[in-house]
């Protein structure tokens, strides 16, 4: 049994169909290729028919991604038996559907009984929470289902039944379960095998296309481009427009100094746990998008929705502001294959007394879109990111650009930044970030024509760009380029292009004592975090009033809600620094470094933190859980979903990353010596 997928790409979305048997090129691959006409006129008729059907799919998906407000503003109440119910508006007919409610048949042990002290027993409390969990699942099932009309054409109905999940802008990647993925790109007229071998859809060499596919001893697919005619090979890379003569003139007029960025060691020791915490989340996101960006990053334009969303997510993770939120898993209703979720505060309000005074607006269910899919609430735009390719973020001017490791792209981006600053901020010093997702450049623009920039720093490591032609993806490929089939045993490992390391920089350096040479995504992320922190801090007043700093710190330790916490961070630079010593991840939960004298590097293990539960008056030492943790499901562990953005009903959920903290287990040591003080 060889599993795989047949994929159709239309309007940048990928529609996937699962295939269970015979997915190798001689099976499913040949079947797909044989279905594409060779005659030019027949091919054009076939292409038009395929696009017509795909347009029906596209319209259904677009209607589904726009969620009615009524689905997220249902009235939550109780029936005569005290059972929690939700009135849901039917999006098709505008009428109330049947109530979602838990079963009225309760176990005898689940009845609410009070103990002698007037409190419910632990078993009864667990039974209540279990019923709430079951109700939550019913609600998720009701809210998160396909809403497809019954009168669709047969081809669309077949796709709606057999498609694997919501069509996304991200490609379908082959993995341990699916060995082969065949994509027919109706937008660019390209046939792709495993996101690596690209053929023009109307020039697929038959049957020679299969001879160009081979495997290395490590089972890595290799595309031998010399085995097929050159005119049959497609290149998906979006070429960068060269900088204009005016841009070159502006760039040459600048007094540019190349500097080294600061990173983790530039943070005060008592504030390093915050950047380290966000770096752990960023590392998880990197792992999830590794294959996806390897296959598609170079064929995305900076103004495209999915490019903007991922870039904005990276910025939010590096930010110490309200644009990054931690939402407890119990409060998010979702199904992993859907495109949106609900942040349900009603459960939180009912079962936790400290939230009884929560305002009515925040208690309503909130729409959460899954990142970069396009789900949105009616009346709101898709996504969390700004729609422009240049915007302000935490005091820094962000410019999205593609392939900034190329000189022409870098010149064009810097020229755009300088021109904007001269018009909008003529007499100000501006911190700016040029971002291509794979690389970033940190810059400071002065009004007198001076400019300090870093070299392109690797933010996201892409081992090989599969959008390129095979000869550009790999080294050491020449001796393998011979016609005919290549069995796995005859092909050796092929080396990927590696990320260029930043050479020693002898240019101007702001602070040699704290400067760092950046050559990894981890250190680049730390530099981005520090840069955004400095930009945010600079716009705050330096005056702190007449009270001692220690008194301010004691006052801030009693802040119990996120809204007040983020407001305090905007009071002054001192307030911001004090707040970052005690990071609040949700209402009433703060994290503090246990030993500020230690210096934790990125290669070290995650530091032990002191978690304070302010409403309950509890303190506990916690740490980041390892993959081999024996207590991942321990009742004492805490898990949060990561949400980016700050505007209500426009925030996005990172479905692939879960932030967790586990209690530090102190090993038991048997006492072997007698304490002299007790003798």
XYZ file of C-alpha atoms in Angstrom:
679
model
C 0.000 0.000 0.000
C 1.509 3.321 -1.153
C -0.441 6.332 0.088
C -0.475 9.742 -1.512
C -2.518 12.763 -2.523
C -3.909 14.243 -5.699
C -3.891 18.062 -5.305
C -5.490 20.836 -7.347
C -4.196 24.386 -6.897
C -6.566 27.205 -7.836
C -6.596 30.839 -6.731
C -3.523 29.983 -4.624
C -5.451 27.416 -2.545
C -4.612 23.717 -2.478
C -7.487 21.213 -2.722
C -6.275 17.792 -1.619
C -7.732 14.342 -2.361
C -6.420 11.352 -0.468
C -5.328 8.265 -2.419
C -4.782 5.048 -0.495
C -3.379 2.631 -3.071
C -0.677 2.667 -5.778
C 0.344 6.315 -5.399
C 3.808 5.799 -6.922
C 4.567 7.406 -10.335
C 3.773 4.228 -12.287
C 0.334 4.157 -10.647
C -1.438 7.342 -9.576
C 1.148 9.582 -11.237
C 0.660 7.956 -14.643
C -3.122 8.062 -14.231
C -3.031 11.827 -13.577
C -0.658 12.574 -16.468
C -2.666 10.453 -18.897
C -5.748 12.502 -18.030
C -4.092 15.680 -19.357
C -4.653 16.010 -23.138
C -1.636 16.284 -25.429
C -3.406 18.019 -28.322
C -3.202 21.823 -27.793
C -6.881 22.487 -28.513
C -8.061 19.578 -26.385
C -5.709 20.784 -23.618
C -7.235 24.282 -23.636
C -10.764 22.851 -23.438
C -9.702 20.561 -20.586
C -8.025 23.461 -18.741
C -11.120 25.648 -19.060
C -13.337 22.854 -17.723
C -11.000 22.199 -14.787
C -10.956 25.887 -13.881
C -14.741 26.065 -14.115
C -15.125 23.268 -11.581
C -12.397 24.739 -9.355
C -14.193 28.084 -9.427
C -17.214 26.374 -7.857
C -14.951 25.025 -5.116
C -13.430 28.450 -4.585
C -16.819 30.152 -4.207
C -17.945 27.557 -1.635
C -14.774 27.971 0.396
C -14.994 31.769 0.351
C -18.602 31.646 1.584
C -17.656 29.180 4.286
C -14.677 31.208 5.506
C -16.924 34.233 6.131
C -18.631 33.280 9.390
C -21.951 34.919 10.353
C -21.897 37.023 13.498
C -24.867 35.075 14.866
C -22.706 31.957 15.134
C -20.515 33.754 17.658
C -23.119 35.766 19.512
C -25.471 33.009 20.651
C -27.287 33.384 23.971
C -25.776 31.205 26.657
C -28.128 30.077 29.389
C -29.506 27.124 31.364
C -32.590 24.967 31.015
C -34.984 23.951 33.762
C -32.578 21.233 34.918
C -29.630 23.575 35.191
C -28.041 22.233 32.010
C -25.861 24.686 30.074
C -27.307 25.422 26.615
C -26.446 27.637 23.661
C -28.928 29.127 21.200
C -27.328 29.056 17.768
C -28.475 31.091 14.785
C -28.764 29.005 11.638
C -26.587 30.815 9.091
C -28.647 29.582 6.136
C -32.213 30.321 7.225
C -31.588 32.940 9.932
C -33.603 30.959 12.475
C -32.648 29.412 15.762
C -31.661 25.787 15.492
C -32.136 23.150 18.140
C -30.341 23.807 21.372
C -27.016 22.143 21.936
C -27.280 20.559 25.310
C -25.806 17.748 27.246
C -27.770 14.639 27.991
C -30.414 14.896 30.736
C -29.583 11.380 31.811
C -27.009 11.903 34.502
C -25.272 9.342 36.550
C -26.376 9.112 40.119
C -22.887 10.041 41.302
C -23.038 13.201 39.208
C -25.863 14.771 41.179
C -24.824 17.870 43.033
C -24.493 17.040 46.672
C -23.008 19.155 49.366
C -20.688 17.954 52.069
C -21.017 18.817 55.726
C -19.040 22.001 55.157
C -21.310 23.170 52.317
C -18.782 22.400 49.559
C -19.043 19.995 46.663
C -16.822 16.956 46.796
C -13.897 16.577 44.401
C -15.714 13.834 42.469
C -18.753 16.045 41.962
C -16.582 18.929 40.768
C -14.848 16.622 38.298
C -18.208 15.393 37.063
C -19.293 18.994 36.447
C -16.154 19.762 34.472
C -16.599 16.540 32.497
C -20.116 17.569 31.516
C -18.852 20.992 30.493
C -16.188 19.316 28.351
C -18.825 17.162 26.645
C -20.998 20.213 26.012
C -17.999 22.034 24.608
C -17.374 19.215 22.138
C -21.006 19.322 21.025
C -20.753 23.065 20.536
C -17.553 22.688 18.528
C -19.194 20.052 16.360
C -22.165 22.316 15.732
C -20.191 25.466 15.069
C -17.320 23.981 13.113
C -18.899 22.018 10.282
C -19.031 22.495 6.531
C -21.916 24.639 5.313
C -22.321 23.391 1.740
C -25.457 23.701 -0.363
C -27.256 20.548 -1.519
C -27.715 21.727 -5.088
C -24.001 21.792 -5.985
C -22.701 20.265 -9.199
C -21.609 16.593 -8.908
C -17.893 17.395 -9.224
C -18.089 19.882 -6.363
C -20.143 17.501 -4.223
C -17.511 14.807 -4.769
C -14.759 17.163 -3.655
C -16.752 18.308 -0.608
C -17.106 14.705 0.534
C -13.601 13.434 -0.232
C -11.333 16.427 0.382
C -8.996 15.957 3.334
C -9.352 19.318 5.055
C -10.071 23.001 4.493
C -8.181 24.184 1.381
C -5.242 26.338 2.452
C -2.623 28.573 0.886
C 0.017 26.141 2.119
C 1.063 23.211 -0.093
C 0.396 19.583 0.754
C 3.710 17.989 1.735
C 4.699 14.354 1.491
C 5.533 12.756 4.819
C 5.925 9.364 6.435
C 2.324 8.473 5.532
C 2.016 10.013 2.082
C 4.985 9.148 -0.062
C 3.746 10.871 -3.210
C 1.920 14.174 -3.744
C 0.942 15.225 -7.263
C -0.170 18.831 -7.756
C -1.927 20.232 -10.816
C -1.509 23.994 -10.614
C -4.340 25.576 -12.593
C -3.042 29.100 -11.848
C 0.441 28.679 -13.311
C -0.223 25.591 -15.480
C 2.386 23.468 -13.745
C 2.471 19.793 -12.779
C 4.514 19.170 -9.616
C 5.682 15.960 -7.947
C 6.391 16.152 -4.194
C 6.797 19.956 -4.437
C 10.185 19.424 -6.094
C 9.878 18.327 -9.731
C 8.038 20.976 -11.771
C 6.804 20.415 -15.347
C 4.870 22.725 -17.632
C 1.377 21.272 -17.648
C 1.139 21.158 -21.460
C 4.700 19.874 -21.993
C 4.997 16.909 -19.646
C 7.386 14.464 -21.376
C 5.700 11.090 -21.726
C 6.701 8.641 -20.461
C 10.109 10.155 -19.675
C 8.954 12.295 -16.738
C 9.158 9.285 -14.421
C 12.806 8.635 -15.402
C 13.830 11.977 -13.892
C 12.699 10.915 -10.408
C 15.149 9.069 -8.194
C 15.923 8.538 -4.529
C 19.084 8.951 -2.533
C 20.106 6.306 0.039
C 18.390 8.469 2.648
C 15.130 8.196 0.651
C 15.221 11.822 -0.444
C 13.583 12.478 -3.805
C 15.939 13.887 -6.439
C 14.848 15.481 -9.701
C 17.371 14.809 -12.487
C 16.541 17.614 -14.878
C 18.893 16.419 -17.659
C 16.686 13.359 -18.148
C 13.890 15.473 -19.662
C 13.848 18.286 -22.239
C 14.745 21.663 -20.802
C 11.599 23.294 -22.208
C 9.455 20.907 -20.131
C 10.869 22.102 -16.787
C 9.062 24.898 -14.953
C 10.472 27.408 -12.467
C 8.063 28.736 -9.814
C 10.299 31.445 -8.345
C 8.852 34.967 -8.458
C 11.579 37.140 -9.894
C 12.474 40.244 -7.905
C 12.005 43.483 -9.806
C 15.330 45.311 -10.131
C 15.765 48.607 -8.339
C 15.097 51.635 -10.515
C 17.727 54.213 -11.382
C 16.122 56.604 -8.881
C 16.385 53.984 -6.133
C 20.056 53.396 -6.944
C 20.719 57.134 -6.830
C 19.008 57.473 -3.449
C 20.854 54.446 -2.067
C 24.255 55.728 -3.216
C 23.595 59.103 -1.582
C 23.228 57.533 1.875
C 26.041 57.326 4.385
C 25.554 53.659 5.300
C 27.397 51.890 8.108
C 27.083 48.126 8.524
C 26.668 47.257 12.200
C 26.253 44.120 14.272
C 22.971 43.555 16.062
C 22.586 42.958 19.758
C 20.930 39.885 21.150
C 20.260 37.901 24.304
C 23.316 39.114 26.233
C 22.100 42.701 25.902
C 18.993 41.999 27.993
C 19.256 42.537 31.757
C 19.586 39.153 33.442
C 16.232 39.560 35.222
C 14.445 40.027 31.860
C 15.919 37.212 29.771
C 13.285 34.619 30.597
C 10.708 36.489 28.481
C 12.732 36.393 25.242
C 13.749 32.787 25.933
C 10.116 31.827 26.422
C 9.088 33.409 23.112
C 12.093 31.851 21.371
C 10.854 28.401 22.413
C 7.493 29.112 20.766
C 9.203 30.479 17.656
C 11.294 27.324 17.435
C 8.124 25.224 17.417
C 6.624 27.375 14.666
C 9.812 27.012 12.649
C 9.566 23.250 12.855
C 5.963 23.321 11.652
C 6.618 25.587 8.638
C 9.940 24.068 7.580
C 8.639 21.955 4.684
C 5.963 24.471 3.720
C 8.287 27.450 3.300
C 10.884 25.268 1.628
C 8.327 24.443 -1.053
C 6.685 27.835 -1.541
C 8.455 30.842 -0.027
C 10.171 31.972 -3.227
C 6.914 31.911 -5.202
C 5.112 34.182 -2.735
C 4.898 37.918 -3.199
C 5.212 40.184 -0.126
C 1.724 41.611 -0.688
C 0.036 38.182 -0.640
C -2.165 37.311 2.314
C -0.224 34.271 3.565
C 3.146 36.082 3.330
C 1.807 38.987 5.388
C 0.248 36.699 7.986
C 3.360 34.612 8.646
C 5.611 37.676 8.773
C 3.216 39.333 11.223
C 3.117 36.185 13.370
C 6.916 36.203 13.640
C 6.858 39.864 14.681
C 4.167 39.225 17.306
C 6.213 36.383 18.810
C 9.178 38.727 19.129
C 7.059 41.455 20.702
C 6.588 41.940 24.443
C 3.237 43.650 23.883
C -0.426 42.665 23.924
C -0.100 41.396 20.331
C 0.934 38.011 21.768
C -1.595 36.233 24.010
C -1.676 32.966 25.920
C -5.156 31.424 26.005
C -5.737 28.385 28.170
C -6.645 25.337 26.113
C -9.853 24.774 28.072
C -11.250 28.066 26.762
C -10.708 27.404 23.044
C -13.253 25.388 21.076
C -11.791 24.048 17.867
C -11.289 21.109 15.596
C -7.802 20.774 14.165
C -8.970 20.389 10.549
C -11.194 23.479 10.618
C -10.240 27.050 9.870
C -11.402 28.885 12.979
C -12.113 28.502 16.682
C -14.000 30.142 19.545
C -12.494 31.752 22.618
C -15.342 30.867 25.010
C -15.166 33.050 28.105
C -18.531 31.865 29.446
C -17.006 28.690 30.849
C -14.257 30.713 32.462
C -16.759 33.112 33.967
C -18.957 30.350 35.375
C -16.332 28.122 36.945
C -13.743 30.615 38.225
C -14.954 33.114 40.791
C -12.160 35.575 40.202
C -13.696 36.424 36.819
C -17.214 37.075 38.092
C -16.821 40.829 37.610
C -15.706 40.538 34.006
C -17.323 43.071 31.671
C -20.084 41.933 29.344
C -18.174 42.534 26.091
C -15.144 40.403 27.046
C -17.450 37.625 28.251
C -18.881 37.136 24.737
C -17.418 34.369 22.593
C -14.595 35.640 20.393
C -13.838 34.479 16.872
C -10.282 33.158 16.388
C -9.070 32.464 12.854
C -6.490 29.797 12.203
C -3.304 31.464 10.999
C -2.997 32.214 7.265
C -6.081 30.259 6.124
C -8.432 33.184 5.559
C -11.325 32.552 7.950
C -12.932 35.765 9.159
C -16.015 37.041 10.901
C -18.681 38.793 8.867
C -17.817 42.481 8.601
C -14.118 41.971 9.380
C -11.216 41.570 6.931
C -9.332 38.288 6.745
C -6.288 37.772 8.925
C -4.606 39.692 11.719
C -1.904 41.523 9.788
C -2.104 45.014 8.264
C -3.079 44.928 4.605
C -0.193 47.178 3.612
C 3.346 45.982 2.924
C 4.747 48.798 5.095
C 3.420 49.538 8.585
C 4.400 50.541 12.107
C 4.932 47.819 14.673
C 5.986 48.538 18.283
C 7.629 51.816 17.272
C 9.530 50.334 14.296
C 8.712 50.764 10.608
C 8.328 47.355 8.964
C 8.864 46.866 5.228
C 7.982 43.485 3.681
C 10.158 42.490 0.752
C 11.130 39.322 -1.053
C 14.603 37.766 -1.333
C 16.475 40.547 0.456
C 19.629 38.440 0.378
C 19.885 39.710 -3.211
C 21.440 43.135 -3.653
C 18.777 44.547 -5.983
C 15.957 43.627 -3.612
C 17.843 45.095 -0.659
C 18.514 48.386 -2.456
C 14.852 48.720 -3.444
C 13.630 48.046 0.113
C 16.037 50.526 1.731
C 15.151 53.180 -0.850
C 11.435 52.741 -0.072
C 12.090 53.119 3.657
C 14.240 56.223 3.297
C 11.793 57.883 0.900
C 8.897 57.210 3.295
C 10.808 58.581 6.308
C 11.814 61.762 4.485
C 8.175 62.491 3.672
C 6.394 61.292 6.825
C 9.112 61.690 9.526
C 11.560 64.248 8.070
C 13.241 65.276 11.320
C 13.133 62.049 13.278
C 15.348 59.045 13.801
C 13.431 55.936 12.690
C 14.045 52.294 13.580
C 13.064 50.032 10.696
C 12.910 46.346 9.797
C 13.157 44.872 6.306
C 11.631 41.389 6.374
C 11.440 38.602 3.818
C 10.515 35.856 6.369
C 13.727 33.994 5.543
C 15.897 37.022 6.337
C 15.604 40.322 8.150
C 17.639 43.523 8.112
C 17.565 45.832 11.130
C 18.187 49.491 10.376
C 18.212 52.941 11.939
C 17.586 55.896 9.640
C 18.838 59.349 10.675
C 17.433 62.614 9.265
C 20.904 63.792 8.143
C 21.340 60.963 5.618
C 23.165 58.536 7.865
C 21.936 54.971 8.119
C 23.045 52.022 10.236
C 22.053 48.584 8.939
C 22.863 44.961 9.631
C 23.620 42.472 6.928
C 20.742 40.149 5.977
C 20.312 37.906 9.010
C 18.772 34.397 8.727
C 15.463 34.409 10.594
C 14.055 31.204 9.110
C 16.337 28.419 7.948
C 15.308 26.962 4.594
C 17.609 24.037 3.714
C 16.571 23.974 0.045
C 14.184 26.098 -1.999
C 12.133 23.578 -3.955
C 10.533 26.279 -6.118
C 13.782 26.580 -8.044
C 14.950 24.343 -10.837
C 16.801 21.230 -9.702
C 20.191 22.524 -10.846
C 19.740 25.540 -8.548
C 18.495 23.515 -5.562
C 21.435 21.154 -5.161
C 25.211 21.010 -5.267
C 27.171 18.061 -6.685
C 24.469 17.171 -9.200
C 26.427 17.174 -12.475
C 27.697 13.589 -12.353
C 24.162 12.328 -11.666
C 22.693 13.934 -14.790
C 22.461 10.946 -17.087
C 19.370 9.745 -18.955
C 17.407 6.725 -17.887
C 15.969 5.413 -14.622
C 18.046 5.658 -11.445
C 17.390 3.011 -8.810
C 17.815 4.084 -5.232
C 21.100 2.231 -4.762
C 22.882 4.204 -7.509
C 22.191 7.667 -6.130
C 24.214 9.064 -3.285
C 23.295 11.831 -0.898
C 22.976 15.295 -2.353
C 24.088 18.293 -0.339
C 21.640 21.158 0.111
C 22.690 24.748 -0.286
C 23.495 25.913 3.228
C 22.663 29.215 4.802
C 25.543 31.644 4.356
C 27.301 32.537 7.559
C 27.947 36.177 8.282
C 31.686 36.749 7.904
C 33.653 38.761 10.382
C 32.483 42.335 10.127
C 35.103 45.043 10.321
C 32.667 47.886 9.701
C 31.367 50.314 12.275
C 29.982 48.703 15.437
C 27.850 50.592 17.937
C 28.844 48.701 21.060
C 31.651 46.138 20.627
C 31.243 44.889 24.177
C 27.685 43.710 23.572
C 27.685 43.065 19.824
C 27.026 39.560 18.534
C 27.677 37.926 15.191
C 24.378 36.473 14.024
C 24.390 33.371 11.895
C 21.448 31.282 13.149
C 17.678 31.826 13.241
C 17.733 31.578 17.055
C 20.191 34.428 17.529
C 18.467 36.477 14.835
C 15.146 36.083 16.640
C 16.772 37.328 19.847
C 18.111 40.350 17.991
C 14.665 41.057 16.573
C 13.200 40.786 20.083
C 15.775 43.189 21.491
C 15.363 45.616 18.572
C 11.570 45.780 19.010
C 12.008 46.228 22.759
C 14.353 49.174 22.260
C 12.019 50.761 19.701
C 9.044 50.447 22.059
C 11.020 51.745 25.002
C 12.301 54.841 23.209
C 8.835 56.324 22.757
C 8.073 56.110 26.485
C 8.827 58.967 28.895
C 11.964 58.581 30.984
C 10.494 60.350 34.051
C 9.283 57.977 36.769
C 7.824 60.377 39.303
C 9.048 61.000 42.840
C 8.671 57.549 44.419
C 11.514 55.044 44.779
C 11.755 52.307 42.136
C 11.396 49.621 44.823
C 7.972 50.989 45.748
C 6.821 50.923 42.126
C 8.013 47.331 41.866
C 6.062 46.343 44.989
C 2.919 47.958 43.588
C 3.238 46.245 40.189
C 3.541 42.856 41.874
C -0.130 43.170 42.838
C -1.453 43.798 39.302
C -3.782 40.876 38.543
C -5.210 41.494 35.058
C -3.616 41.741 31.616
C -5.306 44.990 30.666
C -3.774 46.831 33.616
C -0.459 45.041 33.131
C -0.098 46.205 29.499
C -1.242 49.706 30.477
C 1.534 49.835 33.078
C 4.085 48.897 30.422
C 3.159 52.108 28.574
C 3.637 54.444 31.583
C 7.412 54.875 31.475
C 10.638 53.051 30.711
C 11.085 52.040 34.332
C 7.556 50.649 34.532
C 8.172 48.670 31.348
C 11.402 47.197 32.731
C 9.733 46.259 36.023
C 6.816 44.595 34.228
C 9.199 42.513 32.134
C 10.701 41.056 35.283
C 7.302 39.536 36.067
C 5.764 38.435 32.783
C 1.988 38.078 32.917
C 0.815 35.389 30.495
C -2.854 35.429 31.524
C -4.993 37.162 34.117
C -3.400 36.569 37.519
C -0.531 34.314 36.286
C 2.997 35.753 36.231
C 6.433 34.260 35.548
C 9.632 35.419 37.212
C 13.224 34.261 36.818
C 14.328 32.254 39.846
C 18.024 33.134 39.646
C 18.852 36.408 37.922
C 22.578 35.888 38.407
C 22.610 32.999 35.925
C 23.175 33.629 32.238
C 21.071 31.293 30.123
C 22.049 30.969 26.493
C 20.024 29.634 23.617
C 21.921 26.361 23.736
C 21.237 25.908 27.445
C 18.187 24.221 28.856
C 15.165 26.395 29.497
C 15.569 28.156 32.860
C 13.448 27.367 35.885
C 10.778 30.002 36.440
C 8.680 30.949 39.427
C 4.988 30.985 38.534
C 2.754 33.075 40.785
C -0.999 32.516 40.816
C -2.072 35.841 42.299
C -5.824 35.221 42.868
C -5.113 31.961 44.685
C -1.947 33.111 46.413
C 0.113 30.168 45.144
C 3.740 30.026 44.026
C 5.355 27.178 42.096
C 8.630 26.545 40.262
C 8.004 25.501 36.658
C 9.988 24.795 33.514
C 9.422 24.193 29.809
C 8.422 20.530 29.264
C 10.676 18.313 27.211
C 9.384 15.967 24.531
C 10.273 13.021 26.787
C 8.613 14.437 29.864
C 6.961 11.796 32.013
C 4.276 14.187 33.179
C 3.039 15.887 29.992
C -0.524 15.056 30.960
C -0.060 15.709 34.640
C -2.972 17.585 36.245
C -0.390 20.005 37.656
C 0.860 20.948 34.170
C -0.471 23.992 32.342
C -1.093 24.324 28.610
C -1.944 27.408 26.564
C -2.790 28.119 22.947
C -0.848 30.922 21.290
C -2.879 33.773 19.795
C -1.449 36.681 17.797
C -2.945 40.102 17.163
C -4.683 42.542 19.469
C -7.947 43.484 17.711
C -10.945 41.531 18.957
C -12.403 39.059 16.399
C -9.325 39.544 14.195
C -6.847 37.563 16.234
C -5.311 34.359 14.861
C -4.635 31.029 16.529
C -1.369 29.133 16.051
C -2.850 25.651 15.874
C 0.456 23.793 15.656
C 2.112 25.240 18.765
C 1.122 24.615 22.368
C 2.875 26.455 25.160
C 3.232 24.419 28.313
C 4.808 24.643 31.752
C 5.482 21.681 33.990
C 6.158 21.778 37.713
C 9.763 21.226 38.679
C 10.059 17.809 40.310
C 12.506 17.850 43.211
C 14.105 14.405 43.522
C 13.810 12.760 46.921
C 17.122 12.334 48.722
C 17.454 10.016 51.613
C 19.005 11.609 54.652
C 22.305 9.879 55.443
C 23.907 12.195 57.961
C 22.652 13.558 61.247
C 22.320 17.311 61.419
C 24.734 18.502 64.177
C 22.220 21.124 65.282
C 19.814 18.334 66.290
C 22.346 16.102 68.059
